[in-house]
Amino acid sequence: MIPSGRPVIPAGVADRSRSDPSRMEPVFGSAVARCCPPAYAQPVLRIIDARTGEPVDPAPARRGLTRVEAHVTGNDTTALRVLLVADVLVRVLEMGGTPVWPLLSSPGQQPSLGAGAAALGIRPFEDSGNTGDTGNTGDTGNTGDTGVGLRVAQVIRVGGEAEDEGADESEGEGAGESLPGNGPGAGSGPPTGISSASGTALVPDGRHTSGAAQAASHAPVGVHLAVAPVTLVAPVAFADGGVPEGPDAAVVRLALLSRRRNVPVPLDADALGDAGDMLVRWRRAVAGWAREPSRAIPEDVRGELRAAWEDDLDVPGVLRVLRRVESSDLPEGARFETYAYADRLLGLELTRDVGSPA
């Protein structure tokens, strides 16, 4: 399992979330199938299916579970980009209130890949090879402590462009199958860490993973997201675990997020330098804005951010909105809240320097 790299929110920042439920941090289970309080009423995210070229709703059922499968076959920066795109997708779904079950499929995975993912702030994915199988699922299984039935309503397969080709027939069938539950005729429970739309995480229990493979085998064929490759341009060199040598891992994350997922990334010294300069500038600005009274995020700015990430995960569009906010005449407290809100998606620890000496 890939270890967690979730950013730590500095003291004082968490207090700002009390007046804004959309800023609440999600509850994480050890197997990382999770959900968090909705940031808005109905998710309108659309992603492009690589098989058809058509936009698809990644969360078609209001109370359904979306399974996000990251498929990586290498141990390089392209593999890390696949995991990063899957991580961003999970974050977007969580912000819309959709229960998510993240899985990792990595034949012959090297431990260094997990270390590289953790360094980039990619949160854990459950290893699809360790889910177990009891061969028993129920039609309306409940989810233990919450009593909420969760069906696998959508499967999203995130993989590299070359690896994704020819994989259309590899998934199972059976849309609408329930995750195993604790009711009569049901299995022993949902996969470890599944959380309900209320944001209540189930207690991790070894029994909960026993029916996960069965649920996975009866899920819809799903949607394919193809991720373009990363090319390291000298003097940038590959390091063990896929993270290029030298720069802060958050700089690498920002550089990879600066292009849309279907656009190849030439990772050179200029790209890393630009990302490093931007990250330093934004962290310093956020720390300064945090000293001013908090102000609400303007609805038009919040709408622009959502419109960008809901448009097939247009993270560069999110970055463009933040650049405009940076130089705008918005109150500094509103700029702080805007950056903190966007960072729930970006995972760049933009509030890291809050409270540090000026």
PDB file of C-alpha atoms in Angstrom, residues 193-321:
ATOM      1  CA  GLY A 193     -12.074   2.560   5.744  1.00  0.00           C
ATOM      2  CA  ILE A 194     -15.195   3.024   3.596  1.00  0.00           C
ATOM      3  CA  SER A 195     -16.956   6.174   4.720  1.00  0.00           C
ATOM      4  CA  SER A 196     -20.482   7.349   4.175  1.00  0.00           C
ATOM      5  CA  ALA A 197     -21.743  10.581   2.661  1.00  0.00           C
ATOM      6  CA  SER A 198     -22.028  11.881   6.213  1.00  0.00           C
ATOM      7  CA  GLY A 199     -18.244  11.780   6.470  1.00  0.00           C
ATOM      8  CA  THR A 200     -18.266   9.091   9.205  1.00  0.00           C
ATOM      9  CA  ALA A 201     -15.442   6.637   8.654  1.00  0.00           C
ATOM     10  CA  LEU A 202     -15.964   2.989   9.509  1.00  0.00           C
ATOM     11  CA  VAL A 203     -13.530   1.442  11.933  1.00  0.00           C
ATOM     12  CA  PRO A 204     -10.865  -0.471   9.965  1.00  0.00           C
ATOM     13  CA  ASP A 205     -11.421  -4.159  10.523  1.00  0.00           C
ATOM     14  CA  GLY A 206      -9.759  -7.108   8.876  1.00  0.00           C
ATOM     15  CA  ARG A 207     -13.189  -8.565   8.166  1.00  0.00           C
ATOM     16  CA  HIS A 208     -14.143  -5.562   6.073  1.00  0.00           C
ATOM     17  CA  THR A 209     -11.681  -6.378   3.328  1.00  0.00           C
ATOM     18  CA  SER A 210     -12.901  -9.947   2.910  1.00  0.00           C
ATOM     19  CA  GLY A 211     -15.592  -9.134   0.359  1.00  0.00           C
ATOM     20  CA  ALA A 212     -13.802  -6.358  -1.490  1.00  0.00           C
ATOM     21  CA  ALA A 213     -12.514  -8.453  -4.365  1.00  0.00           C
ATOM     22  CA  GLN A 214     -15.983  -9.870  -4.932  1.00  0.00           C
ATOM     23  CA  ALA A 215     -17.446  -6.375  -5.061  1.00  0.00           C
ATOM     24  CA  ALA A 216     -14.705  -5.318  -7.458  1.00  0.00           C
ATOM     25  CA  SER A 217     -15.392  -8.216  -9.810  1.00  0.00           C
ATOM     26  CA  HIS A 218     -19.068  -7.220 -10.110  1.00  0.00           C
ATOM     27  CA  ALA A 219     -18.543  -3.529 -10.747  1.00  0.00           C
ATOM     28  CA  PRO A 220     -19.317  -1.700 -14.015  1.00  0.00           C
ATOM     29  CA  VAL A 221     -16.770  -1.791 -16.830  1.00  0.00           C
ATOM     30  CA  GLY A 222     -16.389   1.921 -16.243  1.00  0.00           C
ATOM     31  CA  VAL A 223     -14.564   4.916 -17.651  1.00  0.00           C
ATOM     32  CA  HIS A 224     -10.951   5.165 -18.822  1.00  0.00           C
ATOM     33  CA  LEU A 225      -8.771   8.203 -18.113  1.00  0.00           C
ATOM     34  CA  ALA A 226      -5.574   8.226 -20.155  1.00  0.00           C
ATOM     35  CA  VAL A 227      -2.592  10.090 -18.711  1.00  0.00           C
ATOM     36  CA  ALA A 228       0.120  11.404 -21.045  1.00  0.00           C
ATOM     37  CA  PRO A 229       3.749  10.545 -20.310  1.00  0.00           C
ATOM     38  CA  VAL A 230       6.442  12.567 -18.580  1.00  0.00           C
ATOM     39  CA  THR A 231       9.828  13.086 -20.234  1.00  0.00           C
ATOM     40  CA  LEU A 232      12.802  14.161 -18.157  1.00  0.00           C
ATOM     41  CA  VAL A 233      14.975  16.639 -20.046  1.00  0.00           C
ATOM     42  CA  ALA A 234      18.656  16.871 -19.090  1.00  0.00           C
ATOM     43  CA  PRO A 235      20.006  17.948 -16.713  1.00  0.00           C
ATOM     44  CA  VAL A 236      16.903  16.771 -14.791  1.00  0.00           C
ATOM     45  CA  ALA A 237      17.644  13.186 -13.778  1.00  0.00           C
ATOM     46  CA  PHE A 238      15.471  10.307 -12.655  1.00  0.00           C
ATOM     47  CA  ALA A 239      15.743   9.257  -9.000  1.00  0.00           C
ATOM     48  CA  ASP A 240      14.568   6.069  -7.323  1.00  0.00           C
ATOM     49  CA  GLY A 241      10.787   6.153  -6.892  1.00  0.00           C
ATOM     50  CA  GLY A 242      10.157   8.356  -9.932  1.00  0.00           C
ATOM     51  CA  VAL A 243      10.807  11.732  -8.252  1.00  0.00           C
ATOM     52  CA  PRO A 244      13.455  13.754 -10.129  1.00  0.00           C
ATOM     53  CA  GLU A 245      16.596  14.472  -8.189  1.00  0.00           C
ATOM     54  CA  GLY A 246      17.122  17.849  -6.565  1.00  0.00           C
ATOM     55  CA  PRO A 247      13.933  19.917  -6.241  1.00  0.00           C
ATOM     56  CA  ASP A 248      11.408  19.860  -3.400  1.00  0.00           C
ATOM     57  CA  ALA A 249       8.804  17.181  -4.124  1.00  0.00           C
ATOM     58  CA  ALA A 250       6.030  19.797  -3.910  1.00  0.00           C
ATOM     59  CA  VAL A 251       7.740  21.636  -6.761  1.00  0.00           C
ATOM     60  CA  VAL A 252       7.607  18.461  -8.858  1.00  0.00           C
ATOM     61  CA  ARG A 253       3.916  18.049  -7.989  1.00  0.00           C
ATOM     62  CA  LEU A 254       3.160  21.604  -9.119  1.00  0.00           C
ATOM     63  CA  ALA A 255       5.145  21.159 -12.337  1.00  0.00           C
ATOM     64  CA  LEU A 256       3.184  17.972 -13.145  1.00  0.00           C
ATOM     65  CA  LEU A 257      -0.129  19.696 -12.346  1.00  0.00           C
ATOM     66  CA  SER A 258       0.688  22.621 -14.641  1.00  0.00           C
ATOM     67  CA  ARG A 259      -0.408  20.711 -17.748  1.00  0.00           C
ATOM     68  CA  ARG A 260      -3.678  18.924 -18.437  1.00  0.00           C
ATOM     69  CA  ARG A 261      -3.521  15.178 -17.878  1.00  0.00           C
ATOM     70  CA  ASN A 262      -3.730  14.346 -21.600  1.00  0.00           C
ATOM     71  CA  VAL A 263      -0.817  16.657 -22.512  1.00  0.00           C
ATOM     72  CA  PRO A 264       2.750  15.249 -22.302  1.00  0.00           C
ATOM     73  CA  VAL A 265       5.010  16.911 -19.737  1.00  0.00           C
ATOM     74  CA  PRO A 266       8.632  17.699 -20.679  1.00  0.00           C
ATOM     75  CA  LEU A 267      10.108  18.109 -17.204  1.00  0.00           C
ATOM     76  CA  ASP A 268      13.144  20.334 -17.621  1.00  0.00           C
ATOM     77  CA  ALA A 269      15.069  22.770 -15.451  1.00  0.00           C
ATOM     78  CA  ASP A 270      12.952  25.724 -16.618  1.00  0.00           C
ATOM     79  CA  ALA A 271       9.680  24.000 -15.734  1.00  0.00           C
ATOM     80  CA  LEU A 272      10.951  23.053 -12.281  1.00  0.00           C
ATOM     81  CA  GLY A 273      12.405  26.524 -11.745  1.00  0.00           C
ATOM     82  CA  ASP A 274       9.132  28.238 -12.658  1.00  0.00           C
ATOM     83  CA  ALA A 275       7.179  25.894 -10.387  1.00  0.00           C
ATOM     84  CA  GLY A 276       9.613  26.466  -7.532  1.00  0.00           C
ATOM     85  CA  ASP A 277       9.394  30.242  -7.842  1.00  0.00           C
ATOM     86  CA  MET A 278       5.587  30.138  -7.924  1.00  0.00           C
ATOM     87  CA  LEU A 279       5.361  27.838  -4.906  1.00  0.00           C
ATOM     88  CA  VAL A 280       7.665  30.017  -2.802  1.00  0.00           C
ATOM     89  CA  ARG A 281       5.789  33.173  -3.826  1.00  0.00           C
ATOM     90  CA  TRP A 282       2.347  31.703  -3.098  1.00  0.00           C
ATOM     91  CA  ARG A 283       3.300  30.243   0.278  1.00  0.00           C
ATOM     92  CA  ARG A 284       4.790  33.575   1.334  1.00  0.00           C
ATOM     93  CA  ALA A 285       1.685  35.430   0.131  1.00  0.00           C
ATOM     94  CA  VAL A 286      -0.717  33.037   1.891  1.00  0.00           C
ATOM     95  CA  ALA A 287       1.226  33.406   5.148  1.00  0.00           C
ATOM     96  CA  GLY A 288       0.907  37.191   4.864  1.00  0.00           C
ATOM     97  CA  TRP A 289      -2.807  37.132   3.991  1.00  0.00           C
ATOM     98  CA  ALA A 290      -3.478  34.886   6.995  1.00  0.00           C
ATOM     99  CA  ARG A 291      -2.614  37.778   9.329  1.00  0.00           C
ATOM    100  CA  GLU A 292      -5.682  39.701   8.149  1.00  0.00           C
ATOM    101  CA  PRO A 293      -9.312  39.021   9.172  1.00  0.00           C
ATOM    102  CA  SER A 294     -10.893  36.132   7.324  1.00  0.00           C
ATOM    103  CA  ARG A 295     -13.308  36.985   4.511  1.00  0.00           C
ATOM    104  CA  ALA A 296     -15.638  34.744   2.545  1.00  0.00           C
ATOM    105  CA  ILE A 297     -14.579  33.483  -0.864  1.00  0.00           C
ATOM    106  CA  PRO A 298     -16.520  35.465  -3.497  1.00  0.00           C
ATOM    107  CA  GLU A 299     -19.067  33.195  -5.142  1.00  0.00           C
ATOM    108  CA  ASP A 300     -17.850  34.078  -8.638  1.00  0.00           C
ATOM    109  CA  VAL A 301     -14.292  33.039  -7.699  1.00  0.00           C
ATOM    110  CA  ARG A 302     -15.504  29.810  -6.093  1.00  0.00           C
ATOM    111  CA  GLY A 303     -17.537  29.158  -9.240  1.00  0.00           C
ATOM    112  CA  GLU A 304     -14.520  29.729 -11.499  1.00  0.00           C
ATOM    113  CA  LEU A 305     -12.444  27.249  -9.486  1.00  0.00           C
ATOM    114  CA  ARG A 306     -15.163  24.604  -9.612  1.00  0.00           C
ATOM    115  CA  ALA A 307     -15.812  25.196 -13.311  1.00  0.00           C
ATOM    116  CA  ALA A 308     -12.131  24.524 -14.004  1.00  0.00           C
ATOM    117  CA  TRP A 309     -11.691  21.294 -12.066  1.00  0.00           C
ATOM    118  CA  GLU A 310     -15.117  20.008 -13.141  1.00  0.00           C
ATOM    119  CA  ASP A 311     -14.036  20.435 -16.785  1.00  0.00           C
ATOM    120  CA  ASP A 312     -12.200  17.115 -17.158  1.00  0.00           C
ATOM    121  CA  LEU A 313      -9.884  17.928 -14.230  1.00  0.00           C
ATOM    122  CA  ASP A 314      -8.536  21.162 -15.709  1.00  0.00           C
ATOM    123  CA  VAL A 315      -5.991  21.842 -12.963  1.00  0.00           C
ATOM    124  CA  PRO A 316      -4.071  24.399 -15.091  1.00  0.00           C
ATOM    125  CA  GLY A 317      -7.352  26.327 -15.192  1.00  0.00           C
ATOM    126  CA  VAL A 318      -7.417  26.300 -11.381  1.00  0.00           C
ATOM    127  CA  LEU A 319      -3.879  27.685 -11.332  1.00  0.00           C
ATOM    128  CA  ARG A 320      -4.909  30.474 -13.721  1.00  0.00           C
ATOM    129  CA  VAL A 321      -7.730  31.496 -11.371  1.00  0.00           C
TER     130      VAL A 321
END
